[in-house]
Amino acid sequence: MSSLLIKNGTVVTATDHYQADVYIEGETVSMIGATLDIVAEREIDATGCYLFPGGIDAHTHMELPVMGTQSSDTFETGTLAGLHGGTTTIIDFANQSRGGTLEAAIQEWHRKADGHAVADYAFHCAVTDFNDDSRKEIPRVVHDHGINSFKIFMAYKDTLMIDDAQIYQLMEEVARHGGIVTAHTENGDMIERNIRGHLEAGNTAVKYHALSRPAYCEAEAAGRAIDIAHATGCPFYIVHTTCEETLEMVKVATLRNQKVHVETCIQYLLLDESWYAREGFEGARMVISPPLRKKKDQQALWASMNQNLVHHVATDHCPFCLAQKEAGRDDFTRIPNGAPGVENRFELLYSEGVAKGRIDLNKFVEMSSTGAAKIFGLFPRKGTIAVGSDADIVIFDPDVQHKISAASHHMNVDYNPYEGWQVQGKTRTTILRGTVAIDDGKALVGRGFGRYLKRPPKKGPLAN
Ligand code: URP
Ligand code: ZN
Ligand code: ZN
């Protein structure tokens, strides 16, 4: 069995940080000690560096079919890019097709990912056509496929959205089988009406994308889904939360002791609606749903991490090249929704969060890794550095500065929303299951190194 000793680093988990040596045998952490006097096949000196649990991005869309095109990262390119930045596990969405089965969606996503992904991966199952047949599939999805999380879209009317009655029944069934429902919360009917109004008035520019999807549309849907989750007793998670109004809904739910798991994404913390006022068509790069919000919403999201109202920072990585975005130059509704981020999330959250004093080191680990591992049933295999856990470790140098650029990133997309941003701290080495995957910017693993992760249903006192 291979062995690797990481000397002199500072181990950081969601609760501790301490100087220690970490000994890895095969794929697993087998010893952690102040000073380990042990001979290993390979030794890495991590003096001056943090040892973080490998990042988990619980919201990505690799090769997602959208509006006649597909997101430009494959499982191979997207997960490799993630590894460069310090993300060792992604959870992608296997989207059911209208008229198709959940089984077919999961098989399709396995075809995309198996033998291709470079980092480890799991799937959420997105239910876009809920009926008696799809309801009957749920136990198999949970127990045979190891998928304990489902996704609903409350927006994208006529393609992905399901209605409240369907949501209610889905939540009842998912709760029965120990799963969790995740939701894209935007009021699809209101948005559709807004869009029609803008198009009829000849308002086709990029900014009307954001104007069609105000924060109250997001918060209304969040409140509704929270109530249905409460009524059904279903564990519930809001994806890509953007605004203060939605956080208010979550706060209200806490008063009746309802736990609502909340994800935000790095772009909502760092970028704002001024993107849509940019010259010409540039704003199309950040046409995402929900759209970027106001600076006051960014402040609320940062604060909510520290108040334990936000539990994970993901990316919603869904990149499209500029030529793909061009499809909507004359009609904002034709711009494929999505933007890149999987490579930059981890380092940006450290740089903008820890280095700028908005969150501490433990909160950084919780947001980038542990929170998602716990919510989605990967913990303690993933999401921490502990004896018996997978040896997914990022050796992170807090003193190195670097600049983000599409010219040097590894994502398969020809722009970067953070172009020119100066980043404090850098992923020096990424270790995935005991193998050095990235070292000083060099990839040492390739296609097919990633492994599919089955996730058990949630039970017992830690389940929520
Ligand atoms: O604009 C976005 N977010 N595209 C990806 C699909 C989704 O809604 O998550
Ligand atoms: Zn979404
Ligand atoms: Zn998404």
Coordinates of C-alpha atoms and ligand atoms in Angstrom, one line a residue:
M1 CA 0.0 0.0 0.0
S2 CA 1.3 3.5 -0.8
S3 CA 2.1 5.9 2.0
L4 CA 2.4 9.6 2.2
L5 CA 3.5 11.8 5.1
I6 CA 2.6 15.5 5.2
K7 CA 4.9 17.2 7.7
N8 CA 4.6 20.5 9.5
G9 CA 1.3 21.8 8.2
T10 CA -1.6 23.4 10.1
V11 CA -4.6 21.1 10.0
V12 CA -7.8 23.1 9.7
T13 CA -11.3 21.5 10.1
A14 CA -14.7 23.1 10.6
T15 CA -14.0 23.2 14.4
D16 CA -10.2 23.1 15.0
H17 CA -6.8 24.2 13.8
Y18 CA -3.6 22.8 15.0
Q19 CA -0.1 22.0 13.8
A20 CA 0.3 18.3 13.0
D21 CA 1.8 15.7 10.7
V22 CA -0.7 13.7 8.6
Y23 CA 0.1 10.1 7.6
I24 CA -1.8 8.6 4.7
E25 CA -1.9 4.9 3.9
G26 CA -3.5 4.1 0.6
E27 CA -6.5 6.3 0.1
T28 CA -7.1 7.0 3.8
V29 CA -5.8 9.2 6.6
S30 CA -4.4 6.7 9.1
M31 CA -2.6 8.9 11.7
I32 CA -2.5 12.5 12.8
G33 CA 0.0 13.6 15.4
A34 CA 2.0 16.5 16.6
T35 CA 5.2 14.9 15.3
L36 CA 5.0 11.6 13.5
D37 CA 8.3 9.7 13.4
I38 CA 7.4 7.3 10.6
V39 CA 8.9 6.5 7.3
A40 CA 6.7 6.9 4.3
E41 CA 7.1 6.3 0.6
R42 CA 6.8 10.0 0.0
E43 CA 7.1 13.0 2.3
I44 CA 5.8 16.5 1.7
D45 CA 6.9 19.5 3.8
A46 CA 3.9 21.8 4.3
T47 CA 5.7 24.3 6.6
G48 CA 3.8 27.6 6.5
C49 CA 0.7 26.0 4.8
Y50 CA -2.8 25.1 5.9
L51 CA -4.1 21.6 5.3
F52 CA -7.7 22.0 4.4
P53 CA -10.2 19.2 3.7
G54 CA -10.6 18.9 -0.1
G55 CA -13.3 21.2 -1.3
I56 CA -16.8 20.0 -2.1
D57 CA -18.9 21.9 -4.6
A58 CA -22.4 20.6 -4.2
H59 CA -23.8 22.4 -7.2
T60 CA -22.4 21.9 -10.7
H61 CA -23.7 21.3 -14.2
M62 CA -21.2 19.6 -16.4
E63 CA -22.4 18.9 -20.0
L64 CA -25.8 20.2 -19.2
P65 CA -28.1 20.5 -22.2
V66 CA -29.6 24.0 -22.2
M67 CA -31.5 25.8 -25.0
G68 CA -30.1 23.6 -27.8
T69 CA -26.5 23.8 -26.6
Q70 CA -24.7 22.4 -23.6
S71 CA -22.5 23.7 -20.8
S72 CA -19.0 23.8 -22.1
D73 CA -17.2 21.8 -19.4
T74 CA -17.2 18.0 -19.6
F75 CA -16.9 16.0 -16.4
E76 CA -13.2 15.6 -17.4
T77 CA -12.4 19.3 -17.9
G78 CA -14.6 20.6 -15.2
T79 CA -13.4 18.3 -12.4
L80 CA -9.8 18.7 -13.4
A81 CA -10.3 22.5 -13.2
G82 CA -11.9 22.0 -9.8
L83 CA -8.9 20.0 -8.6
H84 CA -6.5 22.8 -9.7
G85 CA -8.4 25.2 -7.4
G86 CA -8.8 22.7 -4.5
T87 CA -12.1 21.1 -5.1
T88 CA -11.9 17.3 -4.9
T89 CA -15.6 16.4 -5.0
I90 CA -18.5 17.7 -7.0
I91 CA -22.2 16.9 -6.8
D92 CA -23.8 17.4 -10.2
F93 CA -27.5 17.3 -11.2
A94 CA -28.9 14.4 -13.2
N95 CA -31.9 16.1 -14.8
Q96 CA -34.9 14.1 -15.7
S97 CA -36.2 14.8 -19.2
R98 CA -39.9 15.6 -19.6
G99 CA -41.5 12.3 -20.4
G100 CA -38.4 10.4 -19.3
T101 CA -37.6 8.4 -16.2
L102 CA -35.4 9.2 -13.2
E103 CA -33.5 6.0 -14.0
A104 CA -32.8 7.2 -17.5
A105 CA -31.5 10.5 -16.2
I106 CA -29.2 8.8 -13.8
Q107 CA -27.9 6.4 -16.5
E108 CA -27.3 9.4 -18.8
W109 CA -25.3 11.2 -16.1
H110 CA -23.2 8.1 -15.4
R111 CA -22.4 7.9 -19.2
K112 CA -21.2 11.4 -19.0
A113 CA -19.1 11.0 -15.9
D114 CA -18.0 7.4 -15.4
G115 CA -14.5 6.9 -16.7
H116 CA -14.2 10.7 -17.5
A117 CA -14.4 12.6 -14.2
V118 CA -11.0 13.3 -12.7
A119 CA -12.3 14.3 -9.2
D120 CA -14.8 12.3 -7.2
Y121 CA -18.5 13.0 -7.9
A122 CA -22.0 12.3 -6.9
F123 CA -25.4 13.2 -8.3
H124 CA -28.5 14.9 -7.1
C125 CA -31.6 13.7 -9.0
A126 CA -33.6 16.6 -10.5
V127 CA -37.2 15.8 -10.9
T128 CA -38.7 17.8 -13.7
D129 CA -41.7 15.5 -14.5
F130 CA -43.3 14.3 -11.2
N131 CA -46.1 11.8 -11.6
D132 CA -47.0 8.4 -10.2
D133 CA -44.3 6.7 -12.2
S134 CA -41.5 9.0 -11.0
R135 CA -42.8 8.7 -7.5
K136 CA -42.5 5.0 -7.6
E137 CA -38.8 5.3 -8.7
I138 CA -37.8 7.3 -5.7
P139 CA -36.9 4.3 -3.4
R140 CA -34.7 2.9 -6.1
V141 CA -32.9 6.2 -6.6
V142 CA -32.2 6.4 -2.9
H143 CA -31.4 2.8 -2.1
D144 CA -29.9 1.4 -5.4
H145 CA -28.2 4.5 -6.8
G146 CA -27.1 6.0 -3.5
I147 CA -28.7 9.3 -4.3
N148 CA -30.3 10.8 -1.2
S149 CA -30.9 14.3 -2.7
F150 CA -33.5 15.4 -5.1
K151 CA -33.9 18.7 -6.9
I152 CA -37.0 20.7 -7.9
F153 CA -37.2 23.8 -10.1
M154 CA -39.9 26.3 -9.1
A155 CA -38.9 28.3 -12.2
Y156 CA -38.2 27.6 -15.9
K157 CA -41.9 27.1 -16.6
D158 CA -42.8 24.6 -19.4
T159 CA -39.4 22.9 -19.2
L160 CA -38.2 22.1 -15.7
M161 CA -40.7 23.6 -13.3
I162 CA -43.1 21.5 -11.3
D163 CA -46.1 22.8 -9.4
D164 CA -46.9 22.9 -5.7
A165 CA -49.1 19.7 -5.7
Q166 CA -46.2 17.9 -7.3
I167 CA -43.7 19.4 -4.8
Y168 CA -45.9 18.3 -1.9
Q169 CA -46.1 14.7 -3.1
L170 CA -42.5 14.5 -4.0
M171 CA -41.5 15.8 -0.5
E172 CA -43.7 13.3 1.2
E173 CA -42.1 10.5 -0.7
V174 CA -38.5 11.7 -0.3
A175 CA -39.0 12.2 3.4
R176 CA -40.4 8.6 3.7
H177 CA -37.1 7.3 2.2
G178 CA -34.6 9.3 4.1
G179 CA -33.8 11.8 1.4
I180 CA -33.6 15.6 1.1
V181 CA -35.2 17.9 -1.4
T182 CA -33.2 20.8 -2.8
A183 CA -34.9 23.6 -4.7
H184 CA -34.3 26.3 -7.2
T185 CA -36.7 28.8 -5.6
E186 CA -38.0 31.4 -8.0
N187 CA -41.7 32.0 -8.8
G188 CA -41.8 30.7 -12.4
D189 CA -45.3 32.0 -13.2
M190 CA -44.4 35.6 -12.1
I191 CA -41.2 35.5 -14.0
E192 CA -42.9 34.2 -17.1
R193 CA -45.4 37.0 -17.0
N194 CA -42.6 39.6 -16.5
I195 CA -40.6 38.1 -19.4
R196 CA -43.7 38.3 -21.7
G197 CA -44.3 41.9 -20.7
H198 CA -40.7 42.9 -21.5
L199 CA -40.6 41.1 -24.8
E200 CA -44.0 42.7 -25.9
A201 CA -42.6 46.1 -25.0
G202 CA -39.5 45.4 -27.1
N203 CA -37.2 45.2 -24.1
T204 CA -34.8 42.6 -25.3
A205 CA -31.5 43.7 -23.7
V206 CA -29.5 41.8 -21.1
K207 CA -30.7 43.9 -18.2
Y208 CA -34.2 42.7 -18.6
H209 CA -33.1 39.2 -17.6
A210 CA -32.5 40.6 -14.1
L211 CA -35.5 42.9 -14.1
S212 CA -37.8 39.9 -14.9
R213 CA -36.5 38.0 -11.8
P214 CA -36.7 40.3 -8.8
A215 CA -35.6 39.2 -5.3
Y216 CA -39.2 38.9 -4.1
C217 CA -39.9 36.2 -6.7
E218 CA -37.1 34.2 -5.2
A219 CA -38.2 34.8 -1.6
E220 CA -41.8 34.0 -2.4
A221 CA -40.9 30.7 -3.8
A222 CA -38.5 30.0 -1.0
G223 CA -41.2 30.7 1.6
R224 CA -43.7 28.4 -0.2
A225 CA -41.2 25.6 -0.5
I226 CA -40.2 26.0 3.2
D227 CA -43.8 25.7 4.2
I228 CA -44.4 22.6 2.1
A229 CA -41.2 21.0 3.6
H230 CA -42.6 21.9 7.0
A231 CA -45.9 20.3 6.3
T232 CA -44.4 17.1 4.9
G233 CA -41.5 16.9 7.4
C234 CA -39.1 16.7 4.5
P235 CA -35.4 17.9 5.0
F236 CA -35.0 20.8 2.7
Y237 CA -32.1 22.8 1.1
I238 CA -32.3 25.9 -1.0
V239 CA -29.8 26.1 -3.8
H240 CA -28.1 29.3 -5.0
T241 CA -29.7 31.7 -2.4
T242 CA -29.0 35.3 -3.5
C243 CA -30.8 37.8 -1.3
E244 CA -31.7 39.2 2.0
E245 CA -35.4 38.6 1.3
T246 CA -34.9 34.8 1.0
L247 CA -32.8 34.8 4.1
E248 CA -35.7 36.4 5.9
M249 CA -37.9 33.5 5.0
V250 CA -35.3 31.1 6.4
K251 CA -35.1 33.1 9.6
V252 CA -38.8 32.9 10.1
A253 CA -38.7 29.1 9.7
T254 CA -36.1 28.9 12.4
L255 CA -38.6 30.3 14.9
R256 CA -40.7 27.1 14.5
N257 CA -37.5 25.1 14.9
Q258 CA -37.5 24.1 11.2
K259 CA -34.0 23.6 9.9
V260 CA -33.6 24.9 6.4
H261 CA -30.3 24.2 4.7
V262 CA -29.1 27.1 2.7
E263 CA -26.5 27.3 -0.1
T264 CA -25.2 30.4 -1.7
C265 CA -22.7 30.6 -4.5
I266 CA -19.4 32.4 -4.7
Q267 CA -20.8 34.8 -7.5
Y268 CA -23.6 36.0 -5.2
L269 CA -21.1 36.9 -2.5
L270 CA -18.7 38.7 -4.8
L271 CA -20.5 40.1 -7.9
D272 CA -23.5 42.4 -8.1
E273 CA -26.2 43.6 -10.5
S274 CA -24.0 46.3 -11.9
W275 CA -22.8 43.6 -14.3
Y276 CA -26.1 44.0 -16.2
A277 CA -25.4 47.7 -16.8
R278 CA -22.1 47.0 -18.6
E279 CA -21.5 48.2 -22.1
G280 CA -23.0 46.2 -25.0
F281 CA -23.5 42.5 -24.5
E282 CA -20.9 42.0 -21.7
G283 CA -23.6 41.5 -19.1
A284 CA -24.6 38.2 -20.9
R285 CA -21.6 36.6 -19.2
M286 CA -23.4 36.8 -15.9
V287 CA -26.8 35.9 -17.1
I288 CA -27.6 33.4 -14.5
S289 CA -30.7 32.5 -12.6
P290 CA -31.4 33.9 -10.1
P291 CA -29.5 37.0 -11.3
L292 CA -26.8 38.9 -9.4
R293 CA -28.3 41.1 -6.7
K294 CA -27.4 44.2 -4.8
K295 CA -24.4 44.9 -2.5
K296 CA -26.6 44.8 0.5
D297 CA -27.5 41.2 -0.4
Q298 CA -23.8 40.3 -0.5
Q299 CA -23.5 41.7 3.0
A300 CA -26.5 39.7 4.2
L301 CA -25.1 36.5 2.8
W302 CA -21.7 37.0 4.4
A303 CA -23.3 37.8 7.7
S304 CA -25.6 34.8 7.4
M305 CA -22.6 32.4 7.2
N306 CA -21.5 33.7 10.6
Q307 CA -25.1 33.4 12.0
N308 CA -25.3 29.8 10.8
L309 CA -28.1 30.5 8.4
V310 CA -26.0 29.7 5.3
H311 CA -24.4 26.2 5.3
H312 CA -22.5 25.9 2.0
V313 CA -20.9 28.0 -0.7
A314 CA -21.1 26.3 -4.1
T315 CA -20.8 27.6 -7.6
D316 CA -23.7 26.5 -9.8
H317 CA -20.9 26.0 -12.3
C318 CA -22.6 26.0 -15.7
P319 CA -20.2 27.6 -18.2
F320 CA -21.0 28.7 -21.7
C321 CA -18.5 30.2 -24.1
L322 CA -19.0 33.7 -25.5
A323 CA -20.2 32.3 -28.8
Q324 CA -22.8 30.3 -27.0
K325 CA -24.0 33.4 -25.1
E326 CA -24.3 35.2 -28.5
A327 CA -27.5 33.3 -29.2
G328 CA -29.3 35.9 -27.0
R329 CA -27.7 39.1 -28.4
D330 CA -31.1 40.2 -29.7
D331 CA -33.3 38.5 -27.1
F332 CA -32.2 38.0 -23.4
T333 CA -34.4 34.9 -23.1
R334 CA -32.2 33.1 -25.5
I335 CA -29.0 33.6 -23.6
P336 CA -28.0 30.3 -22.0
N337 CA -28.2 30.8 -18.3
G338 CA -25.0 30.0 -16.4
A339 CA -21.5 31.0 -15.6
P340 CA -18.2 29.3 -14.6
G341 CA -16.7 29.1 -11.1
V342 CA -15.6 25.6 -10.1
E343 CA -11.9 26.3 -10.3
N344 CA -12.0 29.7 -8.5
R345 CA -14.6 29.1 -5.7
F346 CA -12.2 27.7 -3.0
E347 CA -9.4 30.2 -3.4
L348 CA -11.8 33.2 -3.8
L349 CA -13.7 32.2 -0.6
Y350 CA -10.4 32.1 1.2
S351 CA -9.1 35.3 -0.3
E352 CA -12.3 37.4 0.0
G353 CA -13.5 35.6 3.2
V354 CA -10.7 34.7 5.4
A355 CA -7.9 37.1 4.2
K356 CA -10.4 40.0 4.3
G357 CA -11.6 39.1 7.8
R358 CA -15.3 38.3 6.9
I359 CA -15.1 34.7 8.0
D360 CA -12.6 32.7 10.1
L361 CA -10.7 29.6 9.0
N362 CA -13.1 27.2 10.5
K363 CA -16.1 28.8 8.8
F364 CA -14.1 28.7 5.5
V365 CA -13.8 24.9 5.9
E366 CA -17.4 24.5 6.9
M367 CA -18.6 26.5 3.8
S368 CA -16.2 25.0 1.3
S369 CA -16.4 21.4 2.4
T370 CA -17.8 20.1 5.7
G371 CA -21.3 21.7 5.5
A372 CA -22.1 20.0 2.2
A373 CA -20.6 16.7 3.3
K374 CA -22.8 16.6 6.3
I375 CA -26.0 17.7 4.5
F376 CA -25.6 15.3 1.6
G377 CA -24.3 12.2 3.5
L378 CA -20.7 12.3 2.6
F379 CA -19.4 13.0 6.1
P380 CA -17.0 11.8 7.6
R381 CA -15.7 10.1 4.5
K382 CA -15.4 13.5 2.9
G383 CA -15.4 17.0 4.4
T384 CA -12.9 16.7 7.1
I385 CA -9.3 15.6 7.9
A386 CA -9.6 12.8 10.4
V387 CA -8.3 9.3 10.9
G388 CA -10.4 7.0 8.6
S389 CA -11.5 9.7 6.3
D390 CA -10.6 9.8 2.6
A391 CA -7.2 11.6 2.3
D392 CA -8.6 14.5 0.3
I393 CA -6.3 17.3 1.4
V394 CA -5.5 20.7 0.0
I395 CA -2.1 22.1 0.9
F396 CA -2.8 25.8 0.8
D397 CA -0.2 28.5 1.0
P398 CA -1.8 31.6 2.5
D399 CA 1.1 33.9 1.5
V400 CA 1.1 33.3 -2.2
Q401 CA -0.8 35.9 -4.3
H402 CA -2.0 35.2 -7.9
K403 CA -4.2 36.7 -10.5
I404 CA -7.2 35.1 -12.1
S405 CA -7.4 35.0 -15.8
A406 CA -9.2 33.1 -18.6
A407 CA -5.8 32.8 -20.2
S408 CA -4.5 30.6 -17.5
H409 CA -7.5 28.9 -16.0
H410 CA -8.3 25.3 -16.7
M411 CA -12.1 25.5 -17.2
N412 CA -13.3 25.0 -20.8
V413 CA -14.7 28.5 -21.2
D414 CA -13.2 31.6 -22.8
Y415 CA -13.9 34.2 -20.1
N416 CA -13.7 34.4 -16.4
P417 CA -16.1 36.5 -14.3
Y418 CA -13.2 37.4 -12.0
E419 CA -10.7 38.3 -14.7
G420 CA -7.8 40.3 -13.2
W421 CA -8.8 39.7 -9.6
Q422 CA -5.9 39.5 -7.2
V423 CA -6.2 36.5 -5.0
Q424 CA -4.5 36.1 -1.6
G425 CA -3.6 32.4 -0.9
K426 CA -3.1 29.5 -3.4
T427 CA -3.8 25.8 -3.6
R428 CA -0.2 24.4 -3.8
T429 CA -1.1 20.7 -3.8
T430 CA -4.4 18.9 -4.1
I431 CA -4.4 15.3 -2.8
L432 CA -7.4 13.1 -3.7
R433 CA -7.7 9.8 -1.9
G434 CA -4.0 9.8 -1.0
T435 CA -2.8 10.5 -4.5
V436 CA -1.2 13.9 -5.4
A437 CA -3.5 15.1 -8.1
I438 CA -2.2 18.6 -8.6
D439 CA 1.2 19.8 -7.6
D440 CA 2.3 23.4 -8.2
G441 CA -0.1 23.8 -11.1
K442 CA 0.8 20.4 -12.7
A443 CA -1.9 17.7 -13.1
L444 CA -0.6 14.3 -12.1
V445 CA -3.9 12.4 -12.6
G446 CA -6.2 12.3 -15.5
R447 CA -9.4 11.2 -17.1
G448 CA -11.3 8.5 -15.1
F449 CA -9.4 9.0 -11.8
G450 CA -12.6 10.3 -10.2
R451 CA -14.9 7.9 -8.4
Y452 CA -18.7 7.9 -8.1
L453 CA -19.8 8.4 -4.5
K454 CA -23.0 6.6 -3.3
R455 CA -24.6 8.5 -0.4
P456 CA -26.8 6.7 2.2
P457 CA -30.2 7.8 3.2
K458 CA -30.3 10.1 6.2
K459 CA -31.3 8.5 9.5
G460 CA -30.7 9.0 13.2
P461 CA -30.0 12.0 15.4
L462 CA -27.6 13.6 12.9
A463 CA -30.2 13.4 10.1
N464 CA -32.1 16.6 9.2
Ligands
URP1 O1 -28.3 30.1 -14.4 C1 -28.2 29.0 -13.9 N1 -28.2 29.0 -12.6 N2 -28.0 27.9 -14.7 C2 -27.9 26.6 -14.3 C3 -29.3 26.0 -13.9 C4 -29.8 26.4 -12.6 O2 -30.8 27.1 -12.5 O3 -29.2 26.0 -11.6
ZN2 ZN -31.0 26.8 -10.4
ZN3 ZN -27.8 25.0 -10.9

